[in-house]
mmCIF file of C-alpha atoms in Angstrom:
data_model
loop_
_atom_site.group_PDB
_atom_site.id
_atom_site.type_symbol
_atom_site.label_atom_id
_atom_site.label_comp_id
_atom_site.label_asym_id
_atom_site.label_seq_id
_atom_site.Cartn_x
_atom_site.Cartn_y
_atom_site.Cartn_z
ATOM 1 C CA UNK A 1 0.395 -0.359 -0.290
ATOM 2 C CA UNK A 2 1.079 3.196 -1.080
ATOM 3 C CA UNK A 3 0.771 6.974 -0.043
ATOM 4 C CA UNK A 4 0.727 9.935 -2.509
ATOM 5 C CA UNK A 5 1.435 12.928 -0.036
ATOM 6 C CA UNK A 6 0.648 16.091 -1.880
ATOM 7 C CA UNK A 7 0.744 20.894 -0.661
ATOM 8 C CA UNK A 8 -2.154 22.132 -0.786
ATOM 9 C CA UNK A 9 -2.610 26.052 0.062
ATOM 10 C CA UNK A 10 -3.857 28.305 2.977
ATOM 11 C CA UNK A 11 -5.142 30.644 1.512
ATOM 12 C CA UNK A 12 -5.436 32.082 5.381
ATOM 13 C CA UNK A 13 -1.493 31.892 6.151
ATOM 14 C CA UNK A 14 -0.046 31.984 3.233
ATOM 15 C CA UNK A 15 2.084 27.979 4.683
ATOM 16 C CA UNK A 16 0.789 24.859 3.138
ATOM 17 C CA UNK A 17 -1.362 22.635 4.216
ATOM 18 C CA UNK A 18 0.856 18.910 3.836
ATOM 19 C CA UNK A 19 -2.427 15.367 2.438
ATOM 20 C CA UNK A 20 -1.267 11.874 1.735
ATOM 21 C CA UNK A 21 -3.864 9.541 0.186
ATOM 22 C CA UNK A 22 -3.114 6.416 1.106
ATOM 23 C CA UNK A 23 -4.868 3.534 -1.608
ATOM 24 C CA UNK A 24 -3.407 5.891 -4.436
ATOM 25 C CA UNK A 25 -2.400 2.926 -6.653
ATOM 26 C CA UNK A 26 -5.515 1.447 -6.422
ATOM 27 C CA UNK A 27 -7.462 5.071 -7.529
ATOM 28 C CA UNK A 28 -5.609 4.801 -10.625
ATOM 29 C CA UNK A 29 -5.585 0.779 -12.075
ATOM 30 C CA UNK A 30 -9.562 1.072 -10.769
ATOM 31 C CA UNK A 31 -9.297 4.901 -13.661
ATOM 32 C CA UNK A 32 -6.945 3.470 -16.316
ATOM 33 C CA UNK A 33 -9.847 -0.148 -15.939
ATOM 34 C CA UNK A 34 -13.258 2.139 -16.590
ATOM 35 C CA UNK A 35 -11.712 4.861 -18.221
ATOM 36 C CA UNK A 36 -12.160 4.578 -22.159
ATOM 37 C CA UNK A 37 -8.325 4.489 -23.279
ATOM 38 C CA UNK A 38 -9.569 7.408 -25.733
ATOM 39 C CA UNK A 39 -10.904 9.548 -23.051
ATOM 40 C CA UNK A 40 -7.410 8.294 -20.422
ATOM 41 C CA UNK A 41 -5.588 11.949 -21.494
ATOM 42 C CA UNK A 42 -8.390 13.656 -21.367
ATOM 43 C CA UNK A 43 -9.580 16.483 -18.525
ATOM 44 C CA UNK A 44 -12.934 14.129 -17.820
ATOM 45 C CA UNK A 45 -10.859 11.227 -16.782
ATOM 46 C CA UNK A 46 -10.808 11.275 -12.492
ATOM 47 C CA UNK A 47 -6.843 10.585 -12.017
ATOM 48 C CA UNK A 48 -6.977 14.169 -13.877
ATOM 49 C CA UNK A 49 -9.158 15.538 -12.057
ATOM 50 C CA UNK A 50 -7.799 13.971 -8.286
ATOM 51 C CA UNK A 51 -5.734 17.363 -7.442
ATOM 52 C CA UNK A 52 -8.570 19.758 -8.655
ATOM 53 C CA UNK A 53 -10.101 18.765 -6.224
ATOM 54 C CA UNK A 54 -8.048 18.268 -3.764
ATOM 55 C CA UNK A 55 -7.920 22.079 -3.351
ATOM 56 C CA UNK A 56 -11.062 22.067 -2.684
ATOM 57 C CA UNK A 57 -12.126 19.548 -0.113
ATOM 58 C CA UNK A 58 -8.366 20.581 1.709
ATOM 59 C CA UNK A 59 -9.282 24.458 1.625
ATOM 60 C CA UNK A 60 -12.830 23.105 2.693
ATOM 61 C CA UNK A 61 -11.746 21.528 5.486
ATOM 62 C CA UNK A 62 -9.453 24.117 6.598
ATOM 63 C CA UNK A 63 -12.381 26.610 7.165
ATOM 64 C CA UNK A 64 -14.426 23.413 9.389
ATOM 65 C CA UNK A 65 -16.184 23.769 6.797
ATOM 66 C CA UNK A 66 -16.871 20.096 6.606
ATOM 67 C CA UNK A 67 -17.351 17.402 10.075
ATOM 68 C CA UNK A 68 -14.792 14.670 9.977
ATOM 69 C CA UNK A 69 -14.684 12.171 8.529
ATOM 70 C CA UNK A 70 -15.709 13.500 5.301
ATOM 71 C CA UNK A 71 -16.739 11.839 1.576
ATOM 72 C CA UNK A 72 -15.665 13.151 -1.367
ATOM 73 C CA UNK A 73 -16.028 11.402 -4.827
ATOM 74 C CA UNK A 74 -15.074 12.206 -8.005
ATOM 75 C CA UNK A 75 -17.298 11.705 -11.144
ATOM 76 C CA UNK A 76 -16.618 10.266 -14.203
ATOM 77 C CA UNK A 77 -19.573 10.967 -17.428
ATOM 78 C CA UNK A 78 -21.819 7.316 -18.725
ATOM 79 C CA UNK A 79 -19.546 8.420 -21.562
ATOM 80 C CA UNK A 80 -16.219 7.669 -21.326
ATOM 81 C CA UNK A 81 -16.695 4.611 -18.787
ATOM 82 C CA UNK A 82 -15.860 1.196 -21.378
ATOM 83 C CA UNK A 83 -18.772 -0.043 -19.451
ATOM 84 C CA UNK A 84 -21.555 2.585 -19.272
ATOM 85 C CA UNK A 85 -22.269 3.458 -16.286
ATOM 86 C CA UNK A 86 -21.690 6.061 -14.526
ATOM 87 C CA UNK A 87 -18.867 5.890 -11.758
ATOM 88 C CA UNK A 88 -17.627 7.960 -9.298
ATOM 89 C CA UNK A 89 -14.612 7.271 -7.113
ATOM 90 C CA UNK A 90 -15.326 7.489 -3.168
ATOM 91 C CA UNK A 91 -12.952 9.434 -0.944
ATOM 92 C CA UNK A 92 -12.832 9.694 2.865
ATOM 93 C CA UNK A 93 -10.908 12.856 4.077
ATOM 94 C CA UNK A 94 -9.706 12.992 7.598
ATOM 95 C CA UNK A 95 -7.615 15.499 9.710
ATOM 96 C CA UNK A 96 -4.410 12.835 11.772
ATOM 97 C CA UNK A 97 -5.910 13.761 14.740
ATOM 98 C CA UNK A 98 -8.913 12.250 14.047
ATOM 99 C CA UNK A 99 -7.054 9.140 12.839
ATOM 100 C CA UNK A 100 -5.079 9.500 15.859
ATOM 101 C CA UNK A 101 -8.073 8.271 17.720
ATOM 102 C CA UNK A 102 -8.959 6.285 15.925
ATOM 103 C CA UNK A 103 -8.276 2.839 16.301
ATOM 104 C CA UNK A 104 -10.594 1.116 13.428
ATOM 105 C CA UNK A 105 -9.343 2.989 10.370
ATOM 106 C CA UNK A 106 -5.320 2.818 12.399
ATOM 107 C CA UNK A 107 -6.557 -1.463 12.018
ATOM 108 C CA UNK A 108 -6.671 -1.660 7.888
ATOM 109 C CA UNK A 109 -3.722 0.017 7.638
ATOM 110 C CA UNK A 110 -0.863 -0.956 6.901
ATOM 111 C CA UNK A 111 1.912 -0.215 9.645
ATOM 112 C CA UNK A 112 4.326 1.589 7.361
ATOM 113 C CA UNK A 113 1.003 3.762 5.948
ATOM 114 C CA UNK A 114 -0.256 4.743 9.564
ATOM 115 C CA UNK A 115 3.248 5.495 10.477
ATOM 116 C CA UNK A 116 3.345 8.069 7.118
ATOM 117 C CA UNK A 117 0.042 8.811 8.245
ATOM 118 C CA UNK A 118 0.836 10.199 11.745
ATOM 119 C CA UNK A 119 3.095 11.829 11.058
ATOM 120 C CA UNK A 120 3.244 15.012 12.762
ATOM 121 C CA UNK A 121 3.620 17.163 9.154
ATOM 122 C CA UNK A 122 1.368 15.762 8.401
ATOM 123 C CA UNK A 123 -1.674 17.724 8.178
ATOM 124 C CA UNK A 124 -4.574 15.652 6.431
ATOM 125 C CA UNK A 125 -5.197 12.183 4.868
ATOM 126 C CA UNK A 126 -7.997 10.665 2.283
ATOM 127 C CA UNK A 127 -8.489 7.412 1.572
ATOM 128 C CA UNK A 128 -9.164 5.976 -1.401
ATOM 129 C CA UNK A 129 -12.693 4.411 -0.678
ATOM 130 C CA UNK A 130 -13.285 1.577 -3.763
ATOM 131 C CA UNK A 131 -16.100 2.997 -6.355
ATOM 132 C CA UNK A 132 -19.825 3.255 -6.958
ATOM 133 C CA UNK A 133 -22.033 2.963 -10.262
#
């Protein structure tokens, strides 16, 4: 299990907050498997939308507009899928403090992934949950 690290600007403080995404490689695999080949390089491909979505949900979390844990999704419209049905790639957003207290989620993560998520430099954790149709 890998984590993708990214930084998002906190517009209030002008400093970046660090976020890690757990199961990112599974998300990429799911995108590649479900997106029609001709759309894989287009903006409609969810893996191309991932960082834009993070740039929206993380600032919401910073301003306490989201309660933890919070679910969000990236949509792939049915005309771009191989199955001709709409797919939502679902993620769970939580802050490090929430994860520190949540034994259930901690037990679901590999030891090295959990260590990366609980690092003092990390502010938020995104966990790729899977696809919904």
